[in-house]
XYZ file of C-alpha atoms in Angstrom:
558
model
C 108.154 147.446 105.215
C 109.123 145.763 108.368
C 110.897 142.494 108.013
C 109.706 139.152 108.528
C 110.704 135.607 108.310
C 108.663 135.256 105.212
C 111.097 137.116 103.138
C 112.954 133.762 102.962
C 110.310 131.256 102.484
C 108.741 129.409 104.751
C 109.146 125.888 104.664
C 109.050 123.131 107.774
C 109.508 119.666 107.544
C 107.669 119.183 111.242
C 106.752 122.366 112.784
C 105.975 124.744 109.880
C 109.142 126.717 110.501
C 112.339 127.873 108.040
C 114.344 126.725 109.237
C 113.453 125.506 113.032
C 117.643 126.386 114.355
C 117.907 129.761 112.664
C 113.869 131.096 112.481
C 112.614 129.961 115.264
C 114.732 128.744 117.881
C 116.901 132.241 117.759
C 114.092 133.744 119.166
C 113.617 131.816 122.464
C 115.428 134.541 124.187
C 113.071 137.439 122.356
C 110.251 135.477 123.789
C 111.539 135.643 127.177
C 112.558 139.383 126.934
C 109.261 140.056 125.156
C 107.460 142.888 127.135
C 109.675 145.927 125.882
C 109.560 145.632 122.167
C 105.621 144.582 122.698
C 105.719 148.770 124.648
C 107.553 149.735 121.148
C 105.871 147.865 118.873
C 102.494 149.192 119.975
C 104.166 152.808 119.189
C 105.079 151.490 115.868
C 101.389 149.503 114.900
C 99.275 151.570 117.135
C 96.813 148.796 119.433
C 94.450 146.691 117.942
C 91.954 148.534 119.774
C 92.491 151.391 118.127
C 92.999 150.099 114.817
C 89.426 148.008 114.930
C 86.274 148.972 116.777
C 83.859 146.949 114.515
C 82.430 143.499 115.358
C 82.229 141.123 112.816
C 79.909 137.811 112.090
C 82.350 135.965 112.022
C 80.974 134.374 109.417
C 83.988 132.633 107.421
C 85.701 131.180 110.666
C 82.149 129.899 111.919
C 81.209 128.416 108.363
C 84.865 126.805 108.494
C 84.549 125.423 111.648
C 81.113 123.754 111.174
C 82.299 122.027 108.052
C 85.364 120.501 110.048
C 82.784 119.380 112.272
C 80.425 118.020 109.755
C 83.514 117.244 107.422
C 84.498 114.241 110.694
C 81.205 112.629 111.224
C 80.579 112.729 107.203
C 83.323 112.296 104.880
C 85.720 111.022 107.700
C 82.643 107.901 108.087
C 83.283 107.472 104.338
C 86.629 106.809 104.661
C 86.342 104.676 107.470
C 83.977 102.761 105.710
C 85.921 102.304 101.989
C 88.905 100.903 104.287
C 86.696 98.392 106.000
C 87.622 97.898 109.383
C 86.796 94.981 111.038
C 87.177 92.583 114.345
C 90.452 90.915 113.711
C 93.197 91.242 116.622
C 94.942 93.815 116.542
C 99.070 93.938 116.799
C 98.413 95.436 120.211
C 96.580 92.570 121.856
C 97.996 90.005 119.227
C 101.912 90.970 119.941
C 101.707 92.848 123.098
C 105.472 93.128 124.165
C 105.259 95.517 126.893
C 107.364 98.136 124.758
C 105.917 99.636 121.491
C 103.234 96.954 121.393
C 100.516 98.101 124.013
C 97.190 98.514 124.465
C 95.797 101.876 125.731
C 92.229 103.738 126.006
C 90.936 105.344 122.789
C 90.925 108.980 124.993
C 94.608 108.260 125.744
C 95.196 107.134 121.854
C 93.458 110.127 120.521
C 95.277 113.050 122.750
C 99.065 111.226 122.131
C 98.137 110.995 118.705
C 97.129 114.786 118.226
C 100.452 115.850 120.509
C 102.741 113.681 118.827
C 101.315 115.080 114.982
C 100.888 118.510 116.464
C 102.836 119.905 119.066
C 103.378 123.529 117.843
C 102.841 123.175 114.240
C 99.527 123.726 113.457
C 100.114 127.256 115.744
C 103.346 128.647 113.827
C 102.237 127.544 110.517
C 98.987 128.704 110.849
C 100.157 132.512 111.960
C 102.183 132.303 109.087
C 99.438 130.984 106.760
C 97.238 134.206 107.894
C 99.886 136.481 106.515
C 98.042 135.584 102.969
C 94.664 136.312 104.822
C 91.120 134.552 105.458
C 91.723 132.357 102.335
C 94.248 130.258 104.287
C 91.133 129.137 105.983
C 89.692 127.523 103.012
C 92.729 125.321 102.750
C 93.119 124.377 106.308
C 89.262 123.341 106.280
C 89.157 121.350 102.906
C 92.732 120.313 103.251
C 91.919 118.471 106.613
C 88.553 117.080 105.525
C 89.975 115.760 102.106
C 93.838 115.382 102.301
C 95.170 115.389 105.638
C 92.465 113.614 107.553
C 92.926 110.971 104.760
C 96.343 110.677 104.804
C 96.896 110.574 108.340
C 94.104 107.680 108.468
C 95.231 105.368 105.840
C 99.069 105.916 107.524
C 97.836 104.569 110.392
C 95.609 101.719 109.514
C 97.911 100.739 106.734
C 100.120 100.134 109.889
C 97.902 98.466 112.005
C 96.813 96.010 109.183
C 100.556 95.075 108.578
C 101.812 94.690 111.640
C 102.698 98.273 113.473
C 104.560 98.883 110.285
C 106.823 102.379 109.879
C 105.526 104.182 106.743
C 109.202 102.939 105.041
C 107.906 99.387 104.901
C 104.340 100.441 104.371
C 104.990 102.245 101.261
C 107.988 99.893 100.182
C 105.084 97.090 100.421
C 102.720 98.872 97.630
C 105.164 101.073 95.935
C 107.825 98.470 95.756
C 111.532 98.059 97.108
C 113.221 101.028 95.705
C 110.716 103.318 97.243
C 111.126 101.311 99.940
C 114.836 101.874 100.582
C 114.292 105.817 99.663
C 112.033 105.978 102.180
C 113.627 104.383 105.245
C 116.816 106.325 104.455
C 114.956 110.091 104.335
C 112.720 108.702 107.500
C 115.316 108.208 109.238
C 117.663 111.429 108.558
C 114.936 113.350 108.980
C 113.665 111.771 112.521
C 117.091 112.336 114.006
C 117.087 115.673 112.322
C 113.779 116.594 114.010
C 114.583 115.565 117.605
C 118.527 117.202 117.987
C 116.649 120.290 116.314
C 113.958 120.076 119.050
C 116.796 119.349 121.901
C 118.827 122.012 120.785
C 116.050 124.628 121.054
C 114.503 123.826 124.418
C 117.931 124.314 126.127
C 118.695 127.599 124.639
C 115.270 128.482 126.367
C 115.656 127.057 129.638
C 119.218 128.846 129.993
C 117.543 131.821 129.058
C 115.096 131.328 131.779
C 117.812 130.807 134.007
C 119.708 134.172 133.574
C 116.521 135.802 133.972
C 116.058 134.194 137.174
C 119.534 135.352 138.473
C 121.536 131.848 138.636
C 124.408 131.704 137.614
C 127.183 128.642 136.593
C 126.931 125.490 135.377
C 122.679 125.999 135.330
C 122.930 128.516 132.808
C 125.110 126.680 130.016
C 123.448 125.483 126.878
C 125.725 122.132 127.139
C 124.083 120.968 130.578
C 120.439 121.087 129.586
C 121.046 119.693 126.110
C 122.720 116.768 128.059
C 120.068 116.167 130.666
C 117.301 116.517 127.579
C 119.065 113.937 125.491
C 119.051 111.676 128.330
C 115.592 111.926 128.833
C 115.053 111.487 125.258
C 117.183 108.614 125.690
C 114.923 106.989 128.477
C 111.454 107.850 126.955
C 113.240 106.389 123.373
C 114.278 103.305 125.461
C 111.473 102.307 127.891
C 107.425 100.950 127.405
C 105.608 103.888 125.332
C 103.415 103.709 127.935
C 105.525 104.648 130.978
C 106.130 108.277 130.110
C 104.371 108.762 126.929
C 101.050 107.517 127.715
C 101.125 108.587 131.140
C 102.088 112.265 130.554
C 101.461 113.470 127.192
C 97.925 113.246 127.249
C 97.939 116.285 129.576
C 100.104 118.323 127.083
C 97.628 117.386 124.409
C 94.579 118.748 126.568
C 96.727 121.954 127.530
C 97.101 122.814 123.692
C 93.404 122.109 122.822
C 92.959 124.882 126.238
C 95.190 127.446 124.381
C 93.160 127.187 121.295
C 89.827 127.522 123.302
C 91.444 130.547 125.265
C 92.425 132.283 122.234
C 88.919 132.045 120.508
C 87.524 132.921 123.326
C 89.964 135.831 124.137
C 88.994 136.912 120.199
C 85.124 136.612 120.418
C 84.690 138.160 123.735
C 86.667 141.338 122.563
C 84.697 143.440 120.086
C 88.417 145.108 119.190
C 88.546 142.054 117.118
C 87.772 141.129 113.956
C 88.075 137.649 112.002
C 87.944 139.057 108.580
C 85.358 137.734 105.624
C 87.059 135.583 103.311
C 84.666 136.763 100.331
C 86.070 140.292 101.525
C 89.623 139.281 101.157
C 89.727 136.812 98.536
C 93.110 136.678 97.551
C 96.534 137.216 98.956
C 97.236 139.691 101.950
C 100.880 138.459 101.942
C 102.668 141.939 102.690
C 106.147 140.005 100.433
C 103.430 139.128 97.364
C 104.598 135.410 98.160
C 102.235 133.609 95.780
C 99.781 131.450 97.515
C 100.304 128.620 94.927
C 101.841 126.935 96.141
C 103.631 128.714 99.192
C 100.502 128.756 101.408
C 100.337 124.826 101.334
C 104.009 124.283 101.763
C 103.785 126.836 105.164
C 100.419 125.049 106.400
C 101.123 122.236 106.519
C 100.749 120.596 110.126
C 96.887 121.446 110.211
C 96.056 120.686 106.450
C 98.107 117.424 105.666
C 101.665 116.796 106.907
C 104.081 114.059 105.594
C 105.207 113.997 109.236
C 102.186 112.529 110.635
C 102.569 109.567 108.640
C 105.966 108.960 110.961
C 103.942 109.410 113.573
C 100.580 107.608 112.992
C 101.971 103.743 113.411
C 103.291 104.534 117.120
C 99.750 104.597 117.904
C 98.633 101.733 115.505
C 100.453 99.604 117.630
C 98.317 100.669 120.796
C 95.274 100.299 119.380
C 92.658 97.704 120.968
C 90.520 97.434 118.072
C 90.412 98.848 114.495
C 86.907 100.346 114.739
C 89.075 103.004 117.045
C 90.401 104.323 113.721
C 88.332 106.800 113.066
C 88.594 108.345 116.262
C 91.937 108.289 116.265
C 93.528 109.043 113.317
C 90.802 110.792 111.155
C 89.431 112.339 114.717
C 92.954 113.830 115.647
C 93.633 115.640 112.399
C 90.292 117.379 112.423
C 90.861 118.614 116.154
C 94.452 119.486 114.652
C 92.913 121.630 112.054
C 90.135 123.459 113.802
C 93.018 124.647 116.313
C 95.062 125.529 113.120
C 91.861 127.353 112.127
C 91.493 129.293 115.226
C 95.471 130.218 115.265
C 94.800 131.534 111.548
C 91.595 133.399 112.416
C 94.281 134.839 115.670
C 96.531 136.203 112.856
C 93.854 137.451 110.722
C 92.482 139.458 113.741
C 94.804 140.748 116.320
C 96.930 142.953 113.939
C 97.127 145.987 111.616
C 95.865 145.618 107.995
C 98.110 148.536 105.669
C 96.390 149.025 102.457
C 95.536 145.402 101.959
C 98.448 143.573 103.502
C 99.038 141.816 106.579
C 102.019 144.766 107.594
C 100.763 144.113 111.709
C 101.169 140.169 111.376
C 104.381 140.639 109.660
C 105.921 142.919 111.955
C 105.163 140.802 114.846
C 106.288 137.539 113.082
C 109.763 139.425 112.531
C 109.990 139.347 116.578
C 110.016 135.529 116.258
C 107.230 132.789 115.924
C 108.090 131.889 119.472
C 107.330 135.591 120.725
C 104.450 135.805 118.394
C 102.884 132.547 120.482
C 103.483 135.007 123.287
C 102.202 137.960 121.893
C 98.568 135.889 120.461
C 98.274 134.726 124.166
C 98.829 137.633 126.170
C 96.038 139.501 124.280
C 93.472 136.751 123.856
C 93.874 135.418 127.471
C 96.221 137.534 129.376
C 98.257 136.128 132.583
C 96.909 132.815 131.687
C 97.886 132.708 128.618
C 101.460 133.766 129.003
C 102.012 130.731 131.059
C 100.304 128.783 128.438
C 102.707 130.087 125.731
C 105.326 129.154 127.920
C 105.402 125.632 128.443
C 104.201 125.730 124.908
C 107.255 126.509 123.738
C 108.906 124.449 125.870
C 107.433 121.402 126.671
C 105.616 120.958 123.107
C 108.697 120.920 120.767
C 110.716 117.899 123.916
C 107.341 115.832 123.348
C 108.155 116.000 119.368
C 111.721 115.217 119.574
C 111.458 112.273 121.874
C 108.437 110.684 119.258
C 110.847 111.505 116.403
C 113.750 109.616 118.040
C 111.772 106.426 118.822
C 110.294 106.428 115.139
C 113.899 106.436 114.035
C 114.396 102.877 116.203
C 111.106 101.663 114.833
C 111.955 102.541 111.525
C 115.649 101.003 111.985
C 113.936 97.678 113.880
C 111.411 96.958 110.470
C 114.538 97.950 108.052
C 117.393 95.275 109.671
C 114.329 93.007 111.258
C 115.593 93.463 114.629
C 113.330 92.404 117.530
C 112.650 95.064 120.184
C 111.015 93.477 122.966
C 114.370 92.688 124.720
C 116.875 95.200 126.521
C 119.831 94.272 124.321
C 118.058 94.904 120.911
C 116.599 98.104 121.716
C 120.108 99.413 123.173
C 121.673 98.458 119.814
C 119.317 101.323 118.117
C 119.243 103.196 120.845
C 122.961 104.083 120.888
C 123.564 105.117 117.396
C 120.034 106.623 116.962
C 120.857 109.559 119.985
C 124.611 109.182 119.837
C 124.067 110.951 116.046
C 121.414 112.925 117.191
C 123.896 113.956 121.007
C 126.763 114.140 118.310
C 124.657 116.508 115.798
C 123.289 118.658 118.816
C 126.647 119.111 120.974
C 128.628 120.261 118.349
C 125.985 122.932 117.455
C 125.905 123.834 120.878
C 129.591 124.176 121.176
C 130.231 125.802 117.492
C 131.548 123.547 115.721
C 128.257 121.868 113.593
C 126.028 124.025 111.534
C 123.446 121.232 110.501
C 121.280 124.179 109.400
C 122.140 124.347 105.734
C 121.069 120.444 105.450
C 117.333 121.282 107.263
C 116.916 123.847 104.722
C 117.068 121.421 102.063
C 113.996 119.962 103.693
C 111.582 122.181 103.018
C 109.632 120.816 100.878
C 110.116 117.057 101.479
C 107.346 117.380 104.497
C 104.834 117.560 101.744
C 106.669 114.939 99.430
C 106.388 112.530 101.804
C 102.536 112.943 102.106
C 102.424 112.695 98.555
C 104.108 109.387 98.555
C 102.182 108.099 101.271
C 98.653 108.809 99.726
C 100.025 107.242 96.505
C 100.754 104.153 98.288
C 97.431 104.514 100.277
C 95.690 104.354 96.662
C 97.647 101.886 95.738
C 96.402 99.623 98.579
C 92.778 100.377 97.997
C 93.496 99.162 94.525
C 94.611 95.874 95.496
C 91.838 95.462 97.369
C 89.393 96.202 95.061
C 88.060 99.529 97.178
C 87.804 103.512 96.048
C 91.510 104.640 95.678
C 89.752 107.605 94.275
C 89.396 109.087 97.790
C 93.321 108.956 97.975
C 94.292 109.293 94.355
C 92.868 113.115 94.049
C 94.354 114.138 97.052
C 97.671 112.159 95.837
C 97.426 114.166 92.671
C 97.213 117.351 94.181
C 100.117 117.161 96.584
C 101.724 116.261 93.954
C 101.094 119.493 92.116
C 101.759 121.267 95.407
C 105.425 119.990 96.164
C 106.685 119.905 91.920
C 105.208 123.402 92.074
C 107.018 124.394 95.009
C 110.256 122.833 94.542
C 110.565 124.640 91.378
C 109.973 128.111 92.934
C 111.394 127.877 96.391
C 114.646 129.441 96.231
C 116.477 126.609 98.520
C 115.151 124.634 95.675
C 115.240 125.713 91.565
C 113.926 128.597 92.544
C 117.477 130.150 92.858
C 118.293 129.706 89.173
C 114.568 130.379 87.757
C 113.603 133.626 89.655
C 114.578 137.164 89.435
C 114.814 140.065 91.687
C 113.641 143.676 91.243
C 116.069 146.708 91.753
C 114.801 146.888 95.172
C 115.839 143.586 96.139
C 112.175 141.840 95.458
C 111.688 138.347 94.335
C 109.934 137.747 91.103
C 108.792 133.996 91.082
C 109.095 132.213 87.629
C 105.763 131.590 88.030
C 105.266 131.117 84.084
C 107.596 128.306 84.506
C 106.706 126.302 87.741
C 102.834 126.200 87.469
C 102.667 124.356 84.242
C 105.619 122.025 85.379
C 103.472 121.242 88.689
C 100.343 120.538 86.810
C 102.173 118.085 83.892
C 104.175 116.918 86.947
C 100.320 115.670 88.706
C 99.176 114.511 85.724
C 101.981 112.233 84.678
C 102.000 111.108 88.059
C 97.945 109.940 87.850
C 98.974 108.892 85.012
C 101.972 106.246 86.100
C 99.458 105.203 88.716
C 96.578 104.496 86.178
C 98.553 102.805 84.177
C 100.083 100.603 87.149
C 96.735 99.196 87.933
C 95.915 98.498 84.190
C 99.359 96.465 84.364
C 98.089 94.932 87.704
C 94.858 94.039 86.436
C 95.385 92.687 82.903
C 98.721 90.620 85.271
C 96.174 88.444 87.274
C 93.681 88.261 84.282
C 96.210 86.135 82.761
């Protein structure tokens, strides 16, 4: 069996990937230097084309799609309506300090908003998802209608009703101050974390790029780019949000919503490929037997519901003109997250060799690298076009996350020590420390003498925790003010089967003292073990939260 990057398990904290330095990232080069292992791998897999003349309905990916669709205008209305928004000022127009406060067009809200919660995830965790098959598809559709959509929602208008809060003082406010201070610790470790991993990665690329081109000196040295990107991070961390943020990203937001169209298109226009039936594949494809509780929504995360968003979601609660833009917004950008999640799935379910059940084709092309599988996807759906596309993809797209992640770290630092950031002086107080851990963290990778990646591994499940917790706190609110929390409770309650589930079977977790391994080198998952814990786990967890509200309730009563 060919190997593949799903023999250790998948688990991102932002982009979907295990872990982003030593999965992914290693691969830049690979992507670059693509075209003769794609010769030798067709040798290996034989070409789609060969492996699948018939054309399919389509059915499941259609089906999928139109409830996304429906799933916005419907459910995503109901939520909009149980939180109530109104015609008060906004912190935009009310504060308005020419920095984080501004006020920009819903269209310009709405495409930031998708970059800054997307940028490659919903791609790379999506492939990956498809290596369990068309049932991934039923989790990115009802996870983004029912979890993620929701969570990403109440994130942000949570925010915008308290000021342009960071989720740390958000949840601190309804899950009280020891939740509080968790939070604004592990937000801000793992912002800093994000953006030197997505600094890091970039220049490894671009040098790459470089030596292809024939230069030569200073140009092709890791340490020159990763200087000139942390100064840029440095500048877009420092200055308005809407000199280079608003100005620019919207454009990277439109390109990846054109390389999802492309590679539908690219799919449907070429009877070689097939988008497999779900009801003809209903269970796991997973070529590793990874189980898909709860591995499958651990890896999919960024275009089901992602912890990360919530980070993400009050940059653009403080931009917003009016809170009837909401829904648009925040419930509007994690549908258009998961449909190209869904089409990036249905890409992995399609393009590839099926061996006796399992995704073997998918596999053997993840084991390339997620960054050459982009490439790969691309150049068959859409060809020249396409390989530029998965270029700047994999360039531009992770610099776009790791500047957002670095100027949630100062927000998140300015709400924590109450630090006002509308002058020069306050701003370069965060500033400093925030990119002089993330320069210190990066440089001595790049020079040899750091290895942060044992820490990120430790993250891979925390993405999910942290939606969890947020949802809780979202239910929480709704309680206090007397609205359905049962819209965010269930969800709550899930994740929270997902992530005690997880954490005991992932083997950076308790998975390394719980599971076994076959002669042959095979994990056996303690499955026995971690399901029931993950289902007590959800239910004592509804259970504190019932009982929080009784206490609550029978509090004012007297």
């Amino acid at each position: 069996m060919a190997r593949h990057p799903t023999n250790r398990v998948p688990g991102h904290i932002f982009f979907d990937i295990w872990p982003i330095p030593e999965a992914y990232y290693s691969f830049y080069e690979e992507c670059v230097n693509i075209k003769p292992r794609m010769i030798l791998a067709v040798g290996r897999m034989g070409s789609a084309v060969e492996i699948k003349k018939e054309v399919s309905g389509m059915i499941s990916f259609l089906l999928c799609l139109a409830l996304l669709i429906i799933g916005y205008f419907v459910y995503g209305k109901i939520v909009d309506n149980t939180f109530g928004p109104d015609d008060r000022e906004t912190p935009a127009v009310r504060i308005n300090d020419g920095v984080d406060y501004v006020v920009m067009p819903q269209w310009k809200l709405f495409l930031v908003q998708l970059l800054n919660i997307a940028g490659l995830g919903p791609i790379f965790g999506a492939l990956q998802g498809a290596l369990w098959g068309p049932v991934v598809f039923l989790w990115i559709t009802f996870g983004t209608i029912f979890a993620g959509g929701v969570h990403d929602y109440f994130s942000g208008m949570m925010s915008e009703r308290n000021d342009g809060g960071s989720i740390a003082e958000i949840t601190g406010k309804y899950l009280g101050p020891v939740m509080q201070n968790i939070m604004r610790v592990f937000s801000v470790v793992l912002l800093i974390m994000v953006g030197t991993v997505f600094a890091v990665g970039p220049a490894g690329l671009i040098v790459t790029l470089c030596k292809n081109s024939g230069m030569s000196g200073v140009l092709t040295t890791t340490l020159f780019w990763l200087v000139i990107i942390l100064v840029y991070y440095f500048i877009a961390t420092f200055i308005s949000i809407d000199a280079i943020i608003g100005k620019i990203y919207p454009v990277f937001g439109i390109c990846l919503i054109i390389m999802a169209v492309g590679v539908i298109f690219g799919i449907f226009t070429n009877p070689a490929y097939t988008i497999p039936e779900i009801w003809q594949h209903f269970g796991s494809m997973h070529p590793s037997g990874t189980p898909i509780w709860s591995f499958m929504f651990i890896t999919v995360a960024c275009g089901a519901i992602s912890g990360f968003h919530s980070t993400q979601s009050p940059l653009m609660a403080r931009c917003m003109k009016s809170e009837k833009q909401g829904h648009f917004v925040f419930y509007g950008a994690m549908v258009c997250e998961g449909i190209i999640a869904l089409i990036w799935a249905a890409a992995g379910c399609s393009l590839y060799e099926i061996t006796g059940g399992l995704n073997t084709g998918l596999a053997a092309a993840l084991a390339e690298g997620q960054s050459a599988a982009i490439y790969d996807v691309c150049s068959k759906t859409m060809g020249g076009v396409g390989i530029a596309l998965a270029m700047i993809g994999v360039v531009i797209c992770p610099i776009t996350s790791g500047d957002t992640a670095f100027r949630s770290a100062r927000l998140t630092l300015a709400d924590w020590f109450k630090i006002d950031q509308d002058s020069y002086a306050n701003r370069l107080k965060l500033c400093v420390p925030v990119l002089g851990v993330g320069a210190f963290l990066g440089i001595g990778n790049a020079l040899g003498f750091i290895n942060y990646t044992v820490i990120w591994r430790y993250f891979s499940w925390t993405n999910q925790t942290l939606a969890m917790i947020v949802l809780w706190a979202a239910s929480m609110y709704l309680f206090q003010e007397k609205k359905n929390y049962w819209i965010t409770a269930v969800p709550a309650t899930f994740m929270s089967a997902v992530s005690s589930t997880y954490f005991v079977l992932a083997p950076e977790c308790l998975g390394s003292i719980l599971n076994s391994k076959t002669a042959e080198g095979a994990t056996i998952y303690n499955t026995a073990v971690a399901y029931p814990f993950g289902v007590i786990f959800a239910i004592a967890m509804l259970a504190i939260f019932l009982h929080a509200t009784k206490k609550n309730t029978q509090k004012k009563a007297a």
